[in-house]
Amino acid sequence: MMVLAAGEVSPGLLGFVVVALLGFALYFLVKSMNKQMGKIEVPHERDLADEERELEKKAE
């Protein structure tokens, strides 16, 4: 069995490939998340107040 010094060990090509794949996956996940977040419509306070007034008028 060969014993290596502490400075002679490196992650090599496999380590680089794994990190690169994780980076690509993260990029596409963030891109997809931004697309999905853009589809969400948040009502404004003014719209909510108008809806409440309409419901109160119908209840009378």
Coordinates of C-alpha atoms in Angstrom, one line a residue:
M1 CA 0.0 0.0 0.0
M2 CA 1.3 3.4 -1.0
V3 CA 1.2 6.2 1.6
L4 CA 0.7 9.8 0.3
A5 CA 1.7 13.0 2.0
A6 CA -1.1 15.4 3.0
G7 CA -0.3 17.8 0.2
E8 CA -0.3 15.2 -2.6
V9 CA -4.0 14.3 -2.5
S10 CA -6.4 16.2 -4.8
P11 CA -10.0 15.7 -5.9
G12 CA -9.0 15.2 -9.5
L13 CA -11.3 15.1 -12.5
L14 CA -14.1 13.3 -10.8
G15 CA -14.4 16.0 -8.1
F16 CA -14.4 18.7 -10.8
V17 CA -17.2 16.9 -12.8
V18 CA -19.4 16.4 -9.7
V19 CA -19.0 20.1 -8.7
A20 CA -19.7 21.2 -12.3
L21 CA -22.8 19.1 -12.5
L22 CA -24.1 20.5 -9.2
G23 CA -23.5 24.0 -10.5
F24 CA -25.4 23.3 -13.7
A25 CA -28.3 21.7 -11.8
L26 CA -28.4 24.7 -9.4
Y27 CA -28.5 27.2 -12.4
F28 CA -31.4 25.4 -14.0
L29 CA -33.3 25.1 -10.7
V30 CA -33.0 28.8 -10.0
K31 CA -34.0 29.7 -13.6
S32 CA -37.1 27.5 -13.2
M33 CA -37.9 29.0 -9.8
N34 CA -37.8 32.5 -11.2
K35 CA -40.1 31.5 -14.0
Q36 CA -42.6 30.0 -11.6
M37 CA -42.4 33.0 -9.2
G38 CA -43.2 35.3 -12.1
K39 CA -46.5 33.5 -12.7
I40 CA -47.8 34.4 -9.2
E41 CA -50.2 37.3 -9.0
V42 CA -50.3 39.1 -5.7
P43 CA -53.4 41.2 -5.1
H44 CA -52.9 44.9 -4.1
E45 CA -54.3 46.2 -0.8
R46 CA -56.7 48.4 -2.8
D47 CA -58.1 45.4 -4.6
L48 CA -58.7 43.5 -1.4
A49 CA -60.5 46.5 0.2
D50 CA -62.7 46.7 -2.9
E51 CA -63.6 43.1 -2.6
E52 CA -64.5 43.4 1.1
R53 CA -66.8 46.4 0.3
E54 CA -68.6 44.4 -2.4
L55 CA -69.1 41.4 0.0
E56 CA -70.5 43.8 2.6
K57 CA -73.0 45.3 0.1
K58 CA -74.1 41.8 -0.9
A59 CA -74.6 40.8 2.7
E60 CA -77.0 43.7 3.4

